[in-house]
């Protein structure tokens, strides 16, 4: 048999296996909580009326697309529309009273309590107490707020910020501009980590990170790292790195954009100093929706009464706004800042209830699924299945055209696999995948990221992807004469 017919046989067998795995999956029910676009919808260039968009009726209604892009933007839970309609009805019928008047039969909190309710829902997802999390702002803004509170450089001692050399650009810009804000020069106050053992992909081993911390311990004030690296999909050893940095009195902030809702996190027990995340990836809250932050309880205590003569004493200094003030005195309108104890004391403005309603709708689904622990178990199996099929379900000629750069060890990755293509193939492969109703994302010049999300993806989706990917590679190979 040719390598192509071997691969086709592997795909057929995998599809049978996938259907059985999906049938036996105790979490299969959560897929029906989501709007999964059909192939016809993702090919369409017209805005459908909302009824069609929701139910997926019309051409190809049962022919769902293969959406493996939850690492970029999670799909929409069906209840988002319901909860947002309920919020809009509250606003329409109650006006300003929505802030404080509870309504019979409403599943929604009053707007004054919406941030607290959302914090209750997110706390178990990041492994924190409710007081240690705040649902607020957006990821980059929260990184700036955390650095403004906890980065206090001493030019004669600890003044450097350490981050990875291939950090997400927003994190890099945030660090660079924090340094400049303190009149420091990034050339001398910024340390960027590179991996000697993996110069091409920059998969940083824990040992490499710890030894860089040792090398710069005397001059480093702050470490900013991603829980999961956006490009490679590598999951870092958060507890070990945190413990090591803290032993050297380095304040540790984690960017959890790709980790939250994806892998199990125990931020409190791991002694993490602070963290921030967005909610539009694995948390499915919608594009640009409200983010969140974690501040370990030791870093946000309000230890002394705030008095007239010493208004700033008794709590970590920070850039503040009225929503960070204790609820009891928030509306007194006195110009004396009494922060809420905990992460909520870092809030600035009254939060968008539209955003919080959207996020909370999705977090309800997480709670019904039994939390991240159960989802992570399924995720490990889904991604492992995908990985295995990428070698057996792709013909020999095409197999040489890509490699998986994500660590092979399930403990060192989340849902995502990053596939590095041979130079010049990306555009054709993406075009051909799209033609076949497969949505993944690209990171130029040569990487595609593929992430089965256990809340709504199936084992059969993984088969659909590999089948289409093999065909797309074959087209790209022919086009390039390889
Ligand atoms: C790792 C990482 N950090 C930061 C950001 C920036 O997020 P935001 O635009 O919500 O500030 C992203 C966005 O995707 C990201 O993936």
mmCIF file with all atom_site columns, C-alpha atoms in Angstrom, residues 273-390:
data_model
loop_
_atom_site.group_PDB
_atom_site.id
_atom_site.type_symbol
_atom_site.label_atom_id
_atom_site.label_alt_id
_atom_site.label_comp_id
_atom_site.label_asym_id
_atom_site.label_entity_id
_atom_site.label_seq_id
_atom_site.pdbx_PDB_ins_code
_atom_site.Cartn_x
_atom_site.Cartn_y
_atom_site.Cartn_z
_atom_site.occupancy
_atom_site.B_iso_or_equiv
_atom_site.pdbx_formal_charge
_atom_site.auth_seq_id
_atom_site.auth_comp_id
_atom_site.auth_asym_id
_atom_site.auth_atom_id
_atom_site.pdbx_PDB_model_num
ATOM 1   C CA . UNK A 1 273 ? 2.456   36.865 43.791 1.00 0.00 ? 273 UNK A CA 1
ATOM 2   C CA . UNK A 1 274 ? 0.099   38.109 41.095 1.00 0.00 ? 274 UNK A CA 1
ATOM 3   C CA . UNK A 1 275 ? -1.353  37.134 37.727 1.00 0.00 ? 275 UNK A CA 1
ATOM 4   C CA . UNK A 1 276 ? -3.564  38.521 34.985 1.00 0.00 ? 276 UNK A CA 1
ATOM 5   C CA . UNK A 1 277 ? -5.586  36.992 32.165 1.00 0.00 ? 277 UNK A CA 1
ATOM 6   C CA . UNK A 1 278 ? -8.027  37.678 29.377 1.00 0.00 ? 278 UNK A CA 1
ATOM 7   C CA . UNK A 1 279 ? -11.315 35.840 29.083 1.00 0.00 ? 279 UNK A CA 1
ATOM 8   C CA . UNK A 1 280 ? -11.978 35.584 25.362 1.00 0.00 ? 280 UNK A CA 1
ATOM 9   C CA . UNK A 1 281 ? -9.925  32.445 24.707 1.00 0.00 ? 281 UNK A CA 1
ATOM 10  C CA . UNK A 1 282 ? -10.734 29.318 26.713 1.00 0.00 ? 282 UNK A CA 1
ATOM 11  C CA . UNK A 1 283 ? -13.205 31.263 28.875 1.00 0.00 ? 283 UNK A CA 1
ATOM 12  C CA . UNK A 1 284 ? -15.447 32.038 25.877 1.00 0.00 ? 284 UNK A CA 1
ATOM 13  C CA . UNK A 1 285 ? -16.597 35.488 26.997 1.00 0.00 ? 285 UNK A CA 1
ATOM 14  C CA . UNK A 1 286 ? -16.405 37.188 23.574 1.00 0.00 ? 286 UNK A CA 1
ATOM 15  C CA . UNK A 1 287 ? -13.802 39.342 21.806 1.00 0.00 ? 287 UNK A CA 1
ATOM 16  C CA . UNK A 1 288 ? -12.125 41.943 23.999 1.00 0.00 ? 288 UNK A CA 1
ATOM 17  C CA . UNK A 1 289 ? -14.313 41.063 26.970 1.00 0.00 ? 289 UNK A CA 1
ATOM 18  C CA . UNK A 1 290 ? -13.343 41.901 30.534 1.00 0.00 ? 290 UNK A CA 1
ATOM 19  C CA . UNK A 1 291 ? -10.192 40.281 31.983 1.00 0.00 ? 291 UNK A CA 1
ATOM 20  C CA . UNK A 1 292 ? -9.114  39.507 35.486 1.00 0.00 ? 292 UNK A CA 1
ATOM 21  C CA . UNK A 1 293 ? -6.313  39.542 37.980 1.00 0.00 ? 293 UNK A CA 1
ATOM 22  C CA . UNK A 1 294 ? -5.074  37.556 40.958 1.00 0.00 ? 294 UNK A CA 1
ATOM 23  C CA . UNK A 1 295 ? -3.255  39.184 43.846 1.00 0.00 ? 295 UNK A CA 1
ATOM 24  C CA . UNK A 1 296 ? -2.063  36.837 46.576 1.00 0.00 ? 296 UNK A CA 1
ATOM 25  C CA . UNK A 1 297 ? -3.650  37.755 49.889 1.00 0.00 ? 297 UNK A CA 1
ATOM 26  C CA . UNK A 1 298 ? -0.281  38.696 51.385 1.00 0.00 ? 298 UNK A CA 1
ATOM 27  C CA . UNK A 1 299 ? 0.108   41.416 48.733 1.00 0.00 ? 299 UNK A CA 1
ATOM 28  C CA . UNK A 1 300 ? -3.231  43.129 49.142 1.00 0.00 ? 300 UNK A CA 1
ATOM 29  C CA . UNK A 1 301 ? -3.831  43.298 52.860 1.00 0.00 ? 301 UNK A CA 1
ATOM 30  C CA . UNK A 1 302 ? -5.100  46.543 54.342 1.00 0.00 ? 302 UNK A CA 1
ATOM 31  C CA . UNK A 1 303 ? -3.276  46.466 57.625 1.00 0.00 ? 303 UNK A CA 1
ATOM 32  C CA . UNK A 1 304 ? -3.991  49.767 59.337 1.00 0.00 ? 304 UNK A CA 1
ATOM 33  C CA . UNK A 1 305 ? -6.798  52.244 59.541 1.00 0.00 ? 305 UNK A CA 1
ATOM 34  C CA . UNK A 1 306 ? -6.415  54.985 56.974 1.00 0.00 ? 306 UNK A CA 1
ATOM 35  C CA . UNK A 1 307 ? -6.212  58.280 58.802 1.00 0.00 ? 307 UNK A CA 1
ATOM 36  C CA . UNK A 1 308 ? -6.358  61.939 57.781 1.00 0.00 ? 308 UNK A CA 1
ATOM 37  C CA . UNK A 1 309 ? -2.644  62.507 58.307 1.00 0.00 ? 309 UNK A CA 1
ATOM 38  C CA . UNK A 1 310 ? -1.462  59.208 56.768 1.00 0.00 ? 310 UNK A CA 1
ATOM 39  C CA . UNK A 1 311 ? -3.950  58.457 53.990 1.00 0.00 ? 311 UNK A CA 1
ATOM 40  C CA . UNK A 1 312 ? -1.664  56.176 52.007 1.00 0.00 ? 312 UNK A CA 1
ATOM 41  C CA . UNK A 1 313 ? -0.530  53.961 54.871 1.00 0.00 ? 313 UNK A CA 1
ATOM 42  C CA . UNK A 1 314 ? -1.686  50.463 55.598 1.00 0.00 ? 314 UNK A CA 1
ATOM 43  C CA . UNK A 1 315 ? -1.927  49.085 52.073 1.00 0.00 ? 315 UNK A CA 1
ATOM 44  C CA . UNK A 1 316 ? 0.213   48.584 49.003 1.00 0.00 ? 316 UNK A CA 1
ATOM 45  C CA . UNK A 1 317 ? 0.297   51.743 46.999 1.00 0.00 ? 317 UNK A CA 1
ATOM 46  C CA . UNK A 1 318 ? -1.347  51.517 43.604 1.00 0.00 ? 318 UNK A CA 1
ATOM 47  C CA . UNK A 1 319 ? -3.017  53.489 40.861 1.00 0.00 ? 319 UNK A CA 1
ATOM 48  C CA . UNK A 1 320 ? -6.531  53.711 42.242 1.00 0.00 ? 320 UNK A CA 1
ATOM 49  C CA . UNK A 1 321 ? -10.112 54.566 41.302 1.00 0.00 ? 321 UNK A CA 1
ATOM 50  C CA . UNK A 1 322 ? -13.400 54.680 43.138 1.00 0.00 ? 322 UNK A CA 1
ATOM 51  C CA . UNK A 1 323 ? -14.383 51.064 42.409 1.00 0.00 ? 323 UNK A CA 1
ATOM 52  C CA . UNK A 1 324 ? -11.374 49.879 44.407 1.00 0.00 ? 324 UNK A CA 1
ATOM 53  C CA . UNK A 1 325 ? -12.795 51.627 47.434 1.00 0.00 ? 325 UNK A CA 1
ATOM 54  C CA . UNK A 1 326 ? -14.673 49.649 50.096 1.00 0.00 ? 326 UNK A CA 1
ATOM 55  C CA . UNK A 1 327 ? -18.317 49.262 49.188 1.00 0.00 ? 327 UNK A CA 1
ATOM 56  C CA . UNK A 1 328 ? -19.422 50.797 52.499 1.00 0.00 ? 328 UNK A CA 1
ATOM 57  C CA . UNK A 1 329 ? -17.826 54.169 51.772 1.00 0.00 ? 329 UNK A CA 1
ATOM 58  C CA . UNK A 1 330 ? -17.697 54.072 47.965 1.00 0.00 ? 330 UNK A CA 1
ATOM 59  C CA . UNK A 1 331 ? -20.716 56.333 47.623 1.00 0.00 ? 331 UNK A CA 1
ATOM 60  C CA . UNK A 1 332 ? -19.858 58.678 50.481 1.00 0.00 ? 332 UNK A CA 1
ATOM 61  C CA . UNK A 1 333 ? -17.838 60.674 47.981 1.00 0.00 ? 333 UNK A CA 1
ATOM 62  C CA . UNK A 1 334 ? -15.136 61.658 50.440 1.00 0.00 ? 334 UNK A CA 1
ATOM 63  C CA . UNK A 1 335 ? -11.725 61.996 48.886 1.00 0.00 ? 335 UNK A CA 1
ATOM 64  C CA . UNK A 1 336 ? -10.109 59.381 51.055 1.00 0.00 ? 336 UNK A CA 1
ATOM 65  C CA . UNK A 1 337 ? -9.207  56.064 49.519 1.00 0.00 ? 337 UNK A CA 1
ATOM 66  C CA . UNK A 1 338 ? -10.085 53.039 51.651 1.00 0.00 ? 338 UNK A CA 1
ATOM 67  C CA . UNK A 1 339 ? -9.257  50.076 49.406 1.00 0.00 ? 339 UNK A CA 1
ATOM 68  C CA . UNK A 1 340 ? -11.245 46.887 49.559 1.00 0.00 ? 340 UNK A CA 1
ATOM 69  C CA . UNK A 1 341 ? -9.053  44.194 51.084 1.00 0.00 ? 341 UNK A CA 1
ATOM 70  C CA . UNK A 1 342 ? -7.948  41.842 48.357 1.00 0.00 ? 342 UNK A CA 1
ATOM 71  C CA . UNK A 1 343 ? -7.727  42.010 44.600 1.00 0.00 ? 343 UNK A CA 1
ATOM 72  C CA . UNK A 1 344 ? -10.967 43.987 44.295 1.00 0.00 ? 344 UNK A CA 1
ATOM 73  C CA . UNK A 1 345 ? -9.087  46.913 45.855 1.00 0.00 ? 345 UNK A CA 1
ATOM 74  C CA . UNK A 1 346 ? -7.163  47.255 42.595 1.00 0.00 ? 346 UNK A CA 1
ATOM 75  C CA . UNK A 1 347 ? -10.272 48.023 40.538 1.00 0.00 ? 347 UNK A CA 1
ATOM 76  C CA . UNK A 1 348 ? -10.549 51.459 38.966 1.00 0.00 ? 348 UNK A CA 1
ATOM 77  C CA . UNK A 1 349 ? -13.920 52.002 37.310 1.00 0.00 ? 349 UNK A CA 1
ATOM 78  C CA . UNK A 1 350 ? -17.372 50.542 37.568 1.00 0.00 ? 350 UNK A CA 1
ATOM 79  C CA . UNK A 1 351 ? -17.133 47.520 35.303 1.00 0.00 ? 351 UNK A CA 1
ATOM 80  C CA . UNK A 1 352 ? -19.067 46.937 32.079 1.00 0.00 ? 352 UNK A CA 1
ATOM 81  C CA . UNK A 1 353 ? -22.075 44.857 33.109 1.00 0.00 ? 353 UNK A CA 1
ATOM 82  C CA . UNK A 1 354 ? -22.504 43.812 29.492 1.00 0.00 ? 354 UNK A CA 1
ATOM 83  C CA . UNK A 1 355 ? -19.028 42.247 29.690 1.00 0.00 ? 355 UNK A CA 1
ATOM 84  C CA . UNK A 1 356 ? -19.490 40.682 33.097 1.00 0.00 ? 356 UNK A CA 1
ATOM 85  C CA . UNK A 1 357 ? -22.833 39.217 32.049 1.00 0.00 ? 357 UNK A CA 1
ATOM 86  C CA . UNK A 1 358 ? -21.217 37.658 29.007 1.00 0.00 ? 358 UNK A CA 1
ATOM 87  C CA . UNK A 1 359 ? -18.302 36.224 30.987 1.00 0.00 ? 359 UNK A CA 1
ATOM 88  C CA . UNK A 1 360 ? -20.532 34.927 33.777 1.00 0.00 ? 360 UNK A CA 1
ATOM 89  C CA . UNK A 1 361 ? -22.752 33.131 31.252 1.00 0.00 ? 361 UNK A CA 1
ATOM 90  C CA . UNK A 1 362 ? -19.757 31.125 30.087 1.00 0.00 ? 362 UNK A CA 1
ATOM 91  C CA . UNK A 1 363 ? -18.523 30.501 33.625 1.00 0.00 ? 363 UNK A CA 1
ATOM 92  C CA . UNK A 1 364 ? -21.907 28.930 34.411 1.00 0.00 ? 364 UNK A CA 1
ATOM 93  C CA . UNK A 1 365 ? -21.093 26.323 31.762 1.00 0.00 ? 365 UNK A CA 1
ATOM 94  C CA . UNK A 1 366 ? -17.706 25.653 33.382 1.00 0.00 ? 366 UNK A CA 1
ATOM 95  C CA . UNK A 1 367 ? -19.463 25.056 36.693 1.00 0.00 ? 367 UNK A CA 1
ATOM 96  C CA . UNK A 1 368 ? -21.907 22.635 35.037 1.00 0.00 ? 368 UNK A CA 1
ATOM 97  C CA . UNK A 1 369 ? -19.012 20.746 33.471 1.00 0.00 ? 369 UNK A CA 1
ATOM 98  C CA . UNK A 1 370 ? -17.576 20.185 36.965 1.00 0.00 ? 370 UNK A CA 1
ATOM 99  C CA . UNK A 1 371 ? -14.758 22.712 36.696 1.00 0.00 ? 371 UNK A CA 1
ATOM 100 C CA . UNK A 1 372 ? -11.396 22.783 34.979 1.00 0.00 ? 372 UNK A CA 1
ATOM 101 C CA . UNK A 1 373 ? -10.148 19.521 36.549 1.00 0.00 ? 373 UNK A CA 1
ATOM 102 C CA . UNK A 1 374 ? -12.621 17.355 34.632 1.00 0.00 ? 374 UNK A CA 1
ATOM 103 C CA . UNK A 1 375 ? -12.150 19.397 31.468 1.00 0.00 ? 375 UNK A CA 1
ATOM 104 C CA . UNK A 1 376 ? -8.373  19.129 31.670 1.00 0.00 ? 376 UNK A CA 1
ATOM 105 C CA . UNK A 1 377 ? -8.585  15.323 31.796 1.00 0.00 ? 377 UNK A CA 1
ATOM 106 C CA . UNK A 1 378 ? -10.585 15.362 28.586 1.00 0.00 ? 378 UNK A CA 1
ATOM 107 C CA . UNK A 1 379 ? -8.272  17.974 27.090 1.00 0.00 ? 379 UNK A CA 1
ATOM 108 C CA . UNK A 1 380 ? -5.180  15.814 27.664 1.00 0.00 ? 380 UNK A CA 1
ATOM 109 C CA . UNK A 1 381 ? -6.902  12.938 25.872 1.00 0.00 ? 381 UNK A CA 1
ATOM 110 C CA . UNK A 1 382 ? -8.126  15.116 22.991 1.00 0.00 ? 382 UNK A CA 1
ATOM 111 C CA . UNK A 1 383 ? -4.728  16.699 22.339 1.00 0.00 ? 383 UNK A CA 1
ATOM 112 C CA . UNK A 1 384 ? -2.962  13.346 22.710 1.00 0.00 ? 384 UNK A CA 1
ATOM 113 C CA . UNK A 1 385 ? -5.373  11.859 20.143 1.00 0.00 ? 385 UNK A CA 1
ATOM 114 C CA . UNK A 1 386 ? -4.706  14.748 17.766 1.00 0.00 ? 386 UNK A CA 1
ATOM 115 C CA . UNK A 1 387 ? -0.933  14.405 18.191 1.00 0.00 ? 387 UNK A CA 1
ATOM 116 C CA . UNK A 1 388 ? -0.991  10.671 17.492 1.00 0.00 ? 388 UNK A CA 1
ATOM 117 C CA . UNK A 1 389 ? -3.118  11.132 14.387 1.00 0.00 ? 389 UNK A CA 1
ATOM 118 C CA . UNK A 1 390 ? -0.781  13.795 13.036 1.00 0.00 ? 390 UNK A CA 1
#
